[in-house]
Amino acid sequence: MKSLMLTVGLALVCGLQALNNNAEDSPEPTGKWFTIALASNVTSKIEEGGSLQIFVKSLWEHDGLLTGVFFKRQNGKCNQFSLTASPGEDGQLHGLYDGENAFSLESGDSEHLIFVLYNTKDKEVTVWAQLYGRTPDVSDEIKKKFEEISVRVGIRKDQIRDLSKDDRCQELR
């Protein structure tokens, strides 16, 4: 099975057209973002201490790659790290984080981005989704769209975590 995952990368010339399979507008990912919600078919991975509970700080495109700065809470402390994704021949973006990952942008505009990711680690595939907002919270309409996309890819409603009220390592922003 193919591996899949995290943070966006596409040639500047192509912009986000290739990435933008299902997104309404051609969103500009560069800039500051907040993690609003996470969803996964393996809930323990997106809960406190889970390997996939990460918080976005910023994204930017450069030379066909998308790089992101993220935070992860470990041992009660927030640690900052960077990830870079590159486009694959399969139309997905690919990056390494807690295994091999392939992902795509499912929805996006100037206020939000929704990614669906497939993480492969030790021959197990975890489906997860991320909702990012330009502000610490987004409208209920965008949250509903995130829920619908998550359910469509096999994640149950009870496997979605709204993090808009949680501490997302804000002290390091």
CSV table of N, CA and C in Angstrom, one decimal:
chain,number,residue,atom,x,y,z
A,1,MET,N,0.8,-1.2,0.0
A,1,MET,CA,0.0,0.0,0.0
A,1,MET,C,0.9,1.2,0.0
A,2,LYS,N,0.4,2.3,-0.7
A,2,LYS,CA,1.2,3.5,-0.8
A,2,LYS,C,1.3,4.3,0.6
A,3,SER,N,2.4,4.9,0.8
A,3,SER,CA,2.5,5.7,2.0
A,3,SER,C,2.0,7.2,1.7
A,4,LEU,N,1.6,7.9,2.7
A,4,LEU,CA,1.1,9.2,2.5
A,4,LEU,C,1.3,10.2,3.6
A,5,MET,N,1.3,11.6,3.5
A,5,MET,CA,1.3,12.5,4.6
A,5,MET,C,1.4,14.0,4.5
A,6,LEU,N,2.0,14.7,5.5
A,6,LEU,CA,1.9,16.0,6.1
A,6,LEU,C,2.5,17.2,5.2
A,7,THR,N,2.3,18.3,5.4
A,7,THR,CA,2.6,19.6,4.9
A,7,THR,C,2.8,19.7,3.4
A,8,VAL,N,2.4,20.7,2.9
A,8,VAL,CA,2.2,20.9,1.4
A,8,VAL,C,3.4,21.3,0.6
A,9,GLY,N,3.6,20.8,-0.6
A,9,GLY,CA,4.7,21.2,-1.4
A,9,GLY,C,4.4,21.0,-2.9
A,10,LEU,N,4.4,22.1,-3.6
A,10,LEU,CA,4.2,22.1,-5.0
A,10,LEU,C,5.0,23.2,-5.7
A,11,ALA,N,5.3,22.9,-6.9
A,11,ALA,CA,6.1,23.9,-7.7
A,11,ALA,C,5.4,25.3,-7.7
A,12,LEU,N,6.1,26.3,-7.5
A,12,LEU,CA,5.5,27.7,-7.5
A,12,LEU,C,4.9,27.9,-8.9
A,13,VAL,N,5.5,27.5,-9.9
A,13,VAL,CA,4.9,27.7,-11.3
A,13,VAL,C,3.5,27.0,-11.4
A,14,CYS,N,3.4,25.8,-10.8
A,14,CYS,CA,2.1,25.1,-10.8
A,14,CYS,C,1.2,25.6,-9.7
A,15,GLY,N,1.7,26.4,-8.8
A,15,GLY,CA,1.0,26.9,-7.7
A,15,GLY,C,0.3,25.8,-7.0
A,16,LEU,N,-0.9,25.9,-6.5
A,16,LEU,CA,-1.5,24.8,-5.8
A,16,LEU,C,-2.5,24.1,-6.7
A,17,GLN,N,-2.5,24.3,-8.0
A,17,GLN,CA,-3.4,23.7,-8.9
A,17,GLN,C,-3.4,22.2,-8.8
A,18,ALA,N,-2.2,21.6,-8.8
A,18,ALA,CA,-2.0,20.1,-8.7
A,18,ALA,C,-2.5,19.6,-7.4
A,19,LEU,N,-2.1,20.4,-6.3
A,19,LEU,CA,-2.5,20.1,-5.0
A,19,LEU,C,-3.9,20.3,-4.7
A,20,ASN,N,-4.5,21.2,-5.4
A,20,ASN,CA,-5.9,21.7,-5.2
A,20,ASN,C,-6.9,20.8,-5.8
A,21,ASN,N,-6.8,19.5,-5.7
A,21,ASN,CA,-7.8,18.6,-6.3
A,21,ASN,C,-9.2,18.9,-6.0
A,22,ASN,N,-9.6,19.2,-4.8
A,22,ASN,CA,-11.0,19.4,-4.4
A,22,ASN,C,-11.2,20.7,-3.7
A,23,ALA,N,-10.2,21.5,-3.6
A,23,ALA,CA,-10.4,22.8,-2.9
A,23,ALA,C,-11.1,23.8,-3.9
A,24,GLU,N,-12.0,24.6,-3.3
A,24,GLU,CA,-12.8,25.6,-4.0
A,24,GLU,C,-11.9,26.6,-4.7
A,25,ASP,N,-11.1,27.3,-4.0
A,25,ASP,CA,-10.3,28.4,-4.5
A,25,ASP,C,-8.9,27.8,-4.5
A,26,SER,N,-8.0,28.6,-5.1
A,26,SER,CA,-6.6,28.2,-5.1
A,26,SER,C,-6.0,28.9,-3.8
A,27,PRO,N,-5.9,28.2,-2.7
A,27,PRO,CA,-5.5,28.9,-1.5
A,27,PRO,C,-4.0,29.2,-1.5
A,28,GLU,N,-3.6,30.1,-0.8
A,28,GLU,CA,-2.2,30.5,-0.6
A,28,GLU,C,-1.8,30.0,0.8
A,29,PRO,N,-1.0,28.9,0.8
A,29,PRO,CA,-0.7,28.3,2.1
A,29,PRO,C,0.4,29.1,2.9
A,30,THR,N,1.1,29.9,2.3
A,30,THR,CA,2.2,30.6,3.0
A,30,THR,C,1.7,31.5,4.0
A,31,GLY,N,2.3,31.4,5.2
A,31,GLY,CA,1.9,32.3,6.3
A,31,GLY,C,1.6,31.5,7.6
A,32,LYS,N,1.1,32.3,8.5
A,32,LYS,CA,0.8,31.8,9.9
A,32,LYS,C,-0.5,31.0,9.9
A,33,TRP,N,-0.6,29.8,10.6
A,33,TRP,CA,-1.8,29.0,10.7
A,33,TRP,C,-1.9,28.5,12.1
A,34,PHE,N,-3.1,28.0,12.4
A,34,PHE,CA,-3.4,27.4,13.7
A,34,PHE,C,-4.1,26.1,13.4
A,35,THR,N,-3.7,25.0,14.2
A,35,THR,CA,-4.4,23.8,14.1
A,35,THR,C,-5.8,23.9,14.8
A,36,ILE,N,-6.9,23.7,14.1
A,36,ILE,CA,-8.2,23.9,14.7
A,36,ILE,C,-8.8,22.5,15.1
A,37,ALA,N,-8.5,21.5,14.3
A,37,ALA,CA,-9.0,20.1,14.6
A,37,ALA,C,-8.1,19.1,13.9
A,38,LEU,N,-8.2,17.9,14.6
A,38,LEU,CA,-7.5,16.7,14.0
A,38,LEU,C,-8.5,15.6,14.1
A,39,ALA,N,-8.4,14.7,13.1
A,39,ALA,CA,-9.2,13.5,13.1
A,39,ALA,C,-8.4,12.3,12.7
A,40,SER,N,-8.7,11.1,13.2
A,40,SER,CA,-7.9,9.9,12.8
A,40,SER,C,-8.7,8.7,13.1
A,41,ASN,N,-8.5,7.7,12.3
A,41,ASN,CA,-9.2,6.4,12.5
A,41,ASN,C,-8.5,5.6,13.7
A,42,VAL,N,-7.3,6.1,14.1
A,42,VAL,CA,-6.7,5.6,15.3
A,42,VAL,C,-6.6,6.8,16.3
A,43,THR,N,-7.6,7.0,17.1
A,43,THR,CA,-7.8,8.2,17.9
A,43,THR,C,-6.6,8.4,18.9
A,44,SER,N,-6.1,7.3,19.4
A,44,SER,CA,-4.9,7.5,20.4
A,44,SER,C,-3.8,8.3,19.8
A,45,LYS,N,-3.6,8.3,18.5
A,45,LYS,CA,-2.5,9.0,17.8
A,45,LYS,C,-2.7,10.5,17.8
A,46,ILE,N,-4.0,11.0,18.0
A,46,ILE,CA,-4.2,12.4,18.0
A,46,ILE,C,-4.6,13.0,19.3
A,47,GLU,N,-4.6,12.1,20.3
A,47,GLU,CA,-4.8,12.5,21.7
A,47,GLU,C,-3.5,13.0,22.3
A,48,GLU,N,-3.6,13.6,23.5
A,48,GLU,CA,-2.5,14.1,24.2
A,48,GLU,C,-1.4,13.1,24.3
A,49,GLY,N,-0.2,13.4,23.8
A,49,GLY,CA,0.9,12.5,23.8
A,49,GLY,C,0.9,11.6,22.6
A,50,GLY,N,-0.1,11.6,21.8
A,50,GLY,CA,-0.1,10.8,20.6
A,50,GLY,C,0.9,11.3,19.5
A,51,SER,N,1.4,10.3,18.7
A,51,SER,CA,2.4,10.7,17.8
A,51,SER,C,2.0,11.6,16.7
A,52,LEU,N,0.7,11.7,16.4
A,52,LEU,CA,0.2,12.6,15.3
A,52,LEU,C,-0.5,13.8,15.9
A,53,GLN,N,-0.4,14.1,17.2
A,53,GLN,CA,-1.0,15.3,17.7
A,53,GLN,C,0.1,16.4,17.6
A,54,ILE,N,0.1,17.1,16.5
A,54,ILE,CA,1.0,18.2,16.2
A,54,ILE,C,0.2,19.4,15.9
A,55,PHE,N,0.9,20.6,16.1
A,55,PHE,CA,0.2,21.8,15.9
A,55,PHE,C,1.0,22.7,14.9
A,56,VAL,N,0.3,23.2,13.9
A,56,VAL,CA,1.0,24.0,12.9
A,56,VAL,C,1.3,25.4,13.4
A,57,LYS,N,2.4,26.0,13.0
A,57,LYS,CA,2.7,27.4,13.3
A,57,LYS,C,2.7,28.2,12.0
A,58,SER,N,3.4,27.7,10.9
A,58,SER,CA,3.4,28.4,9.7
A,58,SER,C,3.7,27.4,8.5
A,59,LEU,N,3.4,27.8,7.3
A,59,LEU,CA,3.7,27.1,6.1
A,59,LEU,C,4.3,28.0,5.1
A,60,TRP,N,5.1,27.5,4.2
A,60,TRP,CA,5.6,28.3,3.1
A,60,TRP,C,6.1,27.4,2.0
A,61,GLU,N,5.9,28.0,0.7
A,61,GLU,CA,6.4,27.3,-0.5
A,61,GLU,C,7.7,27.8,-0.9
A,62,HIS,N,8.6,27.0,-1.4
A,62,HIS,CA,9.9,27.4,-1.9
A,62,HIS,C,10.4,26.3,-2.8
A,63,ASP,N,10.8,26.7,-4.0
A,63,ASP,CA,11.4,25.8,-5.0
A,63,ASP,C,10.6,24.4,-5.1
A,64,GLY,N,9.3,24.5,-5.2
A,64,GLY,CA,8.5,23.3,-5.4
A,64,GLY,C,8.2,22.5,-4.2
A,65,LEU,N,8.6,22.9,-3.0
A,65,LEU,CA,8.4,22.2,-1.8
A,65,LEU,C,7.5,23.0,-0.9
A,66,LEU,N,6.8,22.4,0.0
A,66,LEU,CA,6.1,23.1,1.1
A,66,LEU,C,6.7,22.7,2.4
A,67,THR,N,7.1,23.7,3.2
A,67,THR,CA,7.7,23.4,4.5
A,67,THR,C,6.8,24.0,5.5
A,68,GLY,N,6.7,23.3,6.6
A,68,GLY,CA,5.9,23.8,7.8
A,68,GLY,C,6.7,23.7,9.0
A,69,VAL,N,6.4,24.7,9.9
A,69,VAL,CA,6.9,24.7,11.3
A,69,VAL,C,5.8,24.2,12.2
A,70,PHE,N,6.1,23.3,13.0
A,70,PHE,CA,5.1,22.7,13.9
A,70,PHE,C,5.6,22.6,15.3
A,71,PHE,N,4.6,22.3,16.2
A,71,PHE,CA,4.9,22.1,17.6
A,71,PHE,C,4.4,20.7,18.0
A,72,LYS,N,5.1,20.1,18.9
A,72,LYS,CA,4.6,18.8,19.5
A,72,LYS,C,4.9,18.9,21.0
A,73,ARG,N,3.9,18.5,21.8
A,73,ARG,CA,4.1,18.5,23.2
A,73,ARG,C,4.7,17.2,23.6
A,74,GLN,N,5.8,17.2,24.3
A,74,GLN,CA,6.4,16.0,24.8
A,74,GLN,C,6.9,16.2,26.2
A,75,ASN,N,6.6,15.4,27.1
A,75,ASN,CA,7.0,15.5,28.5
A,75,ASN,C,6.7,16.8,29.1
A,76,GLY,N,5.5,17.3,28.8
A,76,GLY,CA,5.0,18.6,29.3
A,76,GLY,C,5.6,19.8,28.7
A,77,LYS,N,6.4,19.7,27.7
A,77,LYS,CA,7.1,20.8,27.0
A,77,LYS,C,6.7,20.8,25.5
A,78,CYS,N,6.6,22.0,25.0
A,78,CYS,CA,6.4,22.2,23.5
A,78,CYS,C,7.7,22.2,22.8
A,79,ASN,N,7.8,21.4,21.8
A,79,ASN,CA,9.0,21.4,21.0
A,79,ASN,C,8.7,21.8,19.6
A,80,GLN,N,9.5,22.7,19.0
A,80,GLN,CA,9.3,23.1,17.6
A,80,GLN,C,10.1,22.3,16.7
A,81,PHE,N,9.6,22.0,15.5
A,81,PHE,CA,10.3,21.3,14.5
A,81,PHE,C,9.7,21.6,13.1
A,82,SER,N,10.5,21.3,12.1
A,82,SER,CA,10.1,21.6,10.7
A,82,SER,C,9.9,20.3,9.9
A,83,LEU,N,9.0,20.3,9.0
A,83,LEU,CA,8.7,19.2,8.0
A,83,LEU,C,8.7,19.8,6.6
A,84,THR,N,9.1,19.0,5.7
A,84,THR,CA,9.0,19.4,4.3
A,84,THR,C,8.4,18.3,3.5
A,85,ALA,N,7.5,18.7,2.6
A,85,ALA,CA,6.8,17.7,1.7
A,85,ALA,C,7.1,18.1,0.3
A,86,SER,N,7.2,17.1,-0.6
A,86,SER,CA,7.4,17.3,-2.0
A,86,SER,C,6.3,16.5,-2.8
A,87,PRO,N,6.1,17.0,-4.0
A,87,PRO,CA,5.1,16.4,-4.8
A,87,PRO,C,5.6,15.1,-5.4
A,88,GLY,N,4.7,14.1,-5.4
A,88,GLY,CA,5.0,12.8,-6.0
A,88,GLY,C,4.4,12.6,-7.3
A,89,GLU,N,4.8,11.6,-8.1
A,89,GLU,CA,4.3,11.3,-9.4
A,89,GLU,C,2.8,10.9,-9.3
A,90,ASP,N,2.3,10.5,-8.1
A,90,ASP,CA,1.0,10.1,-8.0
A,90,ASP,C,0.0,11.2,-7.7
A,91,GLY,N,0.5,12.5,-7.7
A,91,GLY,CA,-0.3,13.6,-7.5
A,91,GLY,C,-0.5,13.9,-6.0
A,92,GLN,N,0.1,13.1,-5.1
A,92,GLN,CA,0.0,13.4,-3.7
A,92,GLN,C,1.3,14.1,-3.3
A,93,LEU,N,1.2,14.7,-2.1
A,93,LEU,CA,2.4,15.2,-1.5
A,93,LEU,C,3.0,14.2,-0.6
A,94,HIS,N,4.3,14.1,-0.4
A,94,HIS,CA,5.0,13.1,0.4
A,94,HIS,C,5.9,13.7,1.4
A,95,GLY,N,5.9,13.2,2.6
A,95,GLY,CA,6.9,13.6,3.6
A,95,GLY,C,7.1,12.6,4.6
A,96,LEU,N,8.1,12.7,5.4
A,96,LEU,CA,8.4,11.8,6.5
A,96,LEU,C,8.1,12.4,7.8
A,97,TYR,N,7.3,11.8,8.6
A,97,TYR,CA,7.0,12.1,10.0
A,97,TYR,C,6.3,10.9,10.6
A,98,ASP,N,6.9,10.4,11.6
A,98,ASP,CA,6.3,9.2,12.3
A,98,ASP,C,6.0,8.1,11.3
A,99,GLY,N,6.8,7.9,10.3
A,99,GLY,CA,6.6,7.0,9.2
A,99,GLY,C,6.6,7.7,7.9
A,100,GLU,N,6.1,7.0,6.9
A,100,GLU,CA,6.0,7.6,5.5
A,100,GLU,C,4.6,8.1,5.4
A,101,ASN,N,4.4,9.3,4.7
A,101,ASN,CA,3.1,9.9,4.6
A,101,ASN,C,2.9,10.4,3.2
A,102,ALA,N,1.6,10.3,2.8
A,102,ALA,CA,1.2,10.9,1.5
A,102,ALA,C,-0.1,11.7,1.8
A,103,PHE,N,-0.3,12.8,1.2
A,103,PHE,CA,-1.5,13.6,1.6
A,103,PHE,C,-1.9,14.5,0.4
A,104,SER,N,-3.1,15.1,0.6
A,104,SER,CA,-3.6,16.0,-0.4
A,104,SER,C,-4.5,17.1,0.3
A,105,LEU,N,-4.6,18.2,-0.3
A,105,LEU,CA,-5.4,19.3,0.2
A,105,LEU,C,-6.8,19.0,-0.3
A,106,GLU,N,-7.8,18.8,0.6
A,106,GLU,CA,-9.2,18.5,0.2
A,106,GLU,C,-10.0,19.7,0.1
A,107,SER,N,-9.7,20.8,0.9
A,107,SER,CA,-10.5,22.0,0.9
A,107,SER,C,-9.6,23.1,1.3
A,108,GLY,N,-9.8,24.3,0.8
A,108,GLY,CA,-9.0,25.4,1.2
A,108,GLY,C,-9.4,26.7,0.6
A,109,ASP,N,-9.2,27.8,1.4
A,109,ASP,CA,-9.4,29.1,0.9
A,109,ASP,C,-8.5,30.0,1.7
A,110,SER,N,-8.8,31.3,1.7
A,110,SER,CA,-7.9,32.2,2.4
A,110,SER,C,-8.0,32.1,4.0
A,111,GLU,N,-9.0,31.4,4.4
A,111,GLU,CA,-9.2,31.2,5.9
A,111,GLU,C,-9.0,29.9,6.5
A,112,HIS,N,-9.0,28.8,5.6
A,112,HIS,CA,-8.8,27.5,6.1
A,112,HIS,C,-8.1,26.5,5.1
A,113,LEU,N,-7.5,25.5,5.6
A,113,LEU,CA,-7.0,24.4,4.8
A,113,LEU,C,-7.4,23.1,5.5
A,114,ILE,N,-7.8,22.1,4.7
A,114,ILE,CA,-8.1,20.8,5.2
A,114,ILE,C,-7.3,19.8,4.4
A,115,PHE,N,-6.5,19.0,5.1
A,115,PHE,CA,-5.6,18.0,4.5
A,115,PHE,C,-6.1,16.6,5.0
A,116,VAL,N,-6.0,15.7,4.1
A,116,VAL,CA,-6.2,14.3,4.4
A,116,VAL,C,-4.9,13.6,4.1
A,117,LEU,N,-4.5,12.8,5.2
A,117,LEU,CA,-3.2,12.2,5.1
A,117,LEU,C,-3.3,10.7,5.4
A,118,TYR,N,-2.3,10.0,4.8
A,118,TYR,CA,-2.2,8.5,5.0
A,118,TYR,C,-0.8,8.2,5.5
A,119,ASN,N,-0.7,7.8,6.8
A,119,ASN,CA,0.5,7.6,7.4
A,119,ASN,C,0.8,6.1,7.5
A,120,THR,N,1.9,5.7,6.9
A,120,THR,CA,2.3,4.3,7.0
A,120,THR,C,3.5,4.1,7.8
A,121,LYS,N,3.3,3.3,8.9
A,121,LYS,CA,4.4,3.0,9.8
A,121,LYS,C,4.3,1.5,10.2
A,122,ASP,N,5.4,0.8,10.1
A,122,ASP,CA,5.4,-0.7,10.4
A,122,ASP,C,4.3,-1.4,9.7
A,123,LYS,N,4.1,-1.1,8.4
A,123,LYS,CA,3.1,-1.7,7.5
A,123,LYS,C,1.6,-1.4,7.9
A,124,GLU,N,1.4,-0.5,8.9
A,124,GLU,CA,0.0,-0.2,9.3
A,124,GLU,C,-0.2,1.2,8.7
A,125,VAL,N,-1.5,1.4,8.2
A,125,VAL,CA,-1.9,2.7,7.6
A,125,VAL,C,-2.9,3.4,8.5
A,126,THR,N,-2.6,4.6,8.9
A,126,THR,CA,-3.4,5.4,9.7
A,126,THR,C,-3.9,6.5,8.8
A,127,VAL,N,-5.3,6.7,8.8
A,127,VAL,CA,-5.8,7.9,8.1
A,127,VAL,C,-6.0,9.0,9.1
A,128,TRP,N,-5.6,10.2,8.7
A,128,TRP,CA,-5.8,11.3,9.6
A,128,TRP,C,-6.1,12.6,8.8
A,129,ALA,N,-6.7,13.5,9.4
A,129,ALA,CA,-7.1,14.7,8.7
A,129,ALA,C,-6.7,15.9,9.6
A,130,GLN,N,-6.4,17.0,9.0
A,130,GLN,CA,-6.0,18.2,9.8
A,130,GLN,C,-6.8,19.4,9.2
A,131,LEU,N,-7.3,20.2,10.1
A,131,LEU,CA,-8.0,21.5,9.8
A,131,LEU,C,-7.2,22.6,10.3
A,132,TYR,N,-6.7,23.5,9.4
A,132,TYR,CA,-5.9,24.7,9.8
A,132,TYR,C,-6.8,25.9,9.6
A,133,GLY,N,-6.6,26.9,10.4
A,133,GLY,CA,-7.3,28.2,10.2
A,133,GLY,C,-6.3,29.3,10.3
A,134,ARG,N,-6.6,30.4,9.7
A,134,ARG,CA,-5.7,31.6,9.8
A,134,ARG,C,-5.8,32.3,11.2
A,135,THR,N,-6.9,32.0,11.9
A,135,THR,CA,-7.1,32.5,13.2
A,135,THR,C,-7.3,31.3,14.1
A,136,PRO,N,-7.3,31.4,15.5
A,136,PRO,CA,-7.3,30.3,16.4
A,136,PRO,C,-8.6,29.5,16.3
A,137,ASP,N,-9.7,30.0,15.6
A,137,ASP,CA,-10.9,29.2,15.5
A,137,ASP,C,-11.5,29.6,14.1
A,138,VAL,N,-12.4,28.7,13.6
A,138,VAL,CA,-13.0,29.0,12.3
A,138,VAL,C,-14.5,28.8,12.5
A,139,SER,N,-15.3,29.1,11.5
A,139,SER,CA,-16.8,29.0,11.5
A,139,SER,C,-17.2,27.6,11.7
A,140,ASP,N,-18.4,27.5,12.2
A,140,ASP,CA,-19.1,26.1,12.3
A,140,ASP,C,-19.2,25.5,10.9
A,141,GLU,N,-19.4,26.3,9.9
A,141,GLU,CA,-19.6,25.8,8.5
A,141,GLU,C,-18.3,25.1,8.1
A,142,ILE,N,-17.2,25.7,8.4
A,142,ILE,CA,-15.9,25.0,8.0
A,142,ILE,C,-15.7,23.8,8.8
A,143,LYS,N,-16.0,23.8,10.1
A,143,LYS,CA,-15.9,22.6,11.0
A,143,LYS,C,-16.8,21.5,10.5
A,144,LYS,N,-18.0,21.8,10.0
A,144,LYS,CA,-18.9,20.8,9.5
A,144,LYS,C,-18.3,20.2,8.2
A,145,LYS,N,-17.7,21.1,7.4
A,145,LYS,CA,-17.0,20.6,6.1
A,145,LYS,C,-15.9,19.6,6.5
A,146,PHE,N,-15.1,19.9,7.5
A,146,PHE,CA,-14.0,19.0,8.0
A,146,PHE,C,-14.6,17.7,8.5
A,147,GLU,N,-15.7,17.8,9.2
A,147,GLU,CA,-16.4,16.5,9.7
A,147,GLU,C,-16.8,15.7,8.5
A,148,GLU,N,-17.4,16.3,7.5
A,148,GLU,CA,-17.9,15.6,6.3
A,148,GLU,C,-16.8,14.9,5.5
A,149,ILE,N,-15.7,15.6,5.3
A,149,ILE,CA,-14.5,15.1,4.7
A,149,ILE,C,-13.9,13.9,5.5
A,150,SER,N,-13.8,14.1,6.8
A,150,SER,CA,-13.3,13.1,7.6
A,150,SER,C,-14.1,11.8,7.5
A,151,VAL,N,-15.4,11.9,7.6
A,151,VAL,CA,-16.3,10.8,7.5
A,151,VAL,C,-16.2,10.1,6.1
A,152,ARG,N,-16.1,10.9,5.1
A,152,ARG,CA,-15.9,10.4,3.7
A,152,ARG,C,-14.7,9.5,3.6
A,153,VAL,N,-13.6,9.8,4.3
A,153,VAL,CA,-12.4,9.0,4.2
A,153,VAL,C,-12.3,7.9,5.3
A,154,GLY,N,-13.4,7.7,6.0
A,154,GLY,CA,-13.4,6.5,6.9
A,154,GLY,C,-13.1,6.8,8.4
A,155,ILE,N,-13.2,8.1,8.7
A,155,ILE,CA,-13.0,8.5,10.1
A,155,ILE,C,-14.4,8.8,10.7
A,156,ARG,N,-14.7,8.2,11.8
A,156,ARG,CA,-16.0,8.4,12.5
A,156,ARG,C,-16.0,9.8,13.2
A,157,LYS,N,-17.2,10.3,13.3
A,157,LYS,CA,-17.4,11.6,14.0
A,157,LYS,C,-16.8,11.7,15.4
A,158,ASP,N,-16.9,10.5,16.1
A,158,ASP,CA,-16.3,10.5,17.5
A,158,ASP,C,-14.8,10.4,17.5
A,159,GLN,N,-14.2,10.4,16.3
A,159,GLN,CA,-12.7,10.3,16.2
A,159,GLN,C,-12.2,11.7,15.7
A,160,ILE,N,-13.0,12.7,15.9
A,160,ILE,CA,-12.6,14.1,15.5
A,160,ILE,C,-12.4,14.9,16.8
A,161,ARG,N,-11.2,15.6,16.9
A,161,ARG,CA,-10.9,16.4,18.1
A,161,ARG,C,-10.9,17.8,17.7
A,162,ASP,N,-11.8,18.6,18.3
A,162,ASP,CA,-11.8,20.1,18.1
A,162,ASP,C,-10.8,20.6,19.1
A,163,LEU,N,-9.7,21.3,18.5
A,163,LEU,CA,-8.6,21.8,19.4
A,163,LEU,C,-8.7,23.3,19.5
A,164,SER,N,-9.7,23.9,19.0
A,164,SER,CA,-9.8,25.4,19.0
A,164,SER,C,-9.7,26.0,20.4
A,165,LYS,N,-10.1,25.2,21.4
A,165,LYS,CA,-10.1,25.7,22.8
A,165,LYS,C,-8.9,25.2,23.6
A,166,ASP,N,-8.1,24.3,23.0
A,166,ASP,CA,-6.9,23.7,23.7
A,166,ASP,C,-5.7,24.5,23.6
A,167,ASP,N,-4.8,24.3,24.5
A,167,ASP,CA,-3.4,24.9,24.4
A,167,ASP,C,-2.7,24.2,23.3
A,168,ARG,N,-2.4,24.9,22.3
A,168,ARG,CA,-1.7,24.4,21.1
A,168,ARG,C,-0.3,24.9,21.1
A,169,CYS,N,0.4,24.9,22.2
A,169,CYS,CA,1.7,25.4,22.4
A,169,CYS,C,1.8,26.9,22.0
A,170,GLN,N,0.8,27.7,22.4
A,170,GLN,CA,0.7,29.1,22.1
A,170,GLN,C,1.9,29.9,22.6
A,171,GLU,N,2.5,29.5,23.7
A,171,GLU,CA,3.5,30.2,24.3
A,171,GLU,C,4.8,30.3,23.4
A,172,LEU,N,4.9,29.4,22.4
A,172,LEU,CA,6.0,29.5,21.4
A,172,LEU,C,5.7,30.2,20.1
A,173,ARG,N,4.5,30.8,20.0
A,173,ARG,CA,4.2,31.5,18.7
A,173,ARG,C,4.9,32.7,18.6
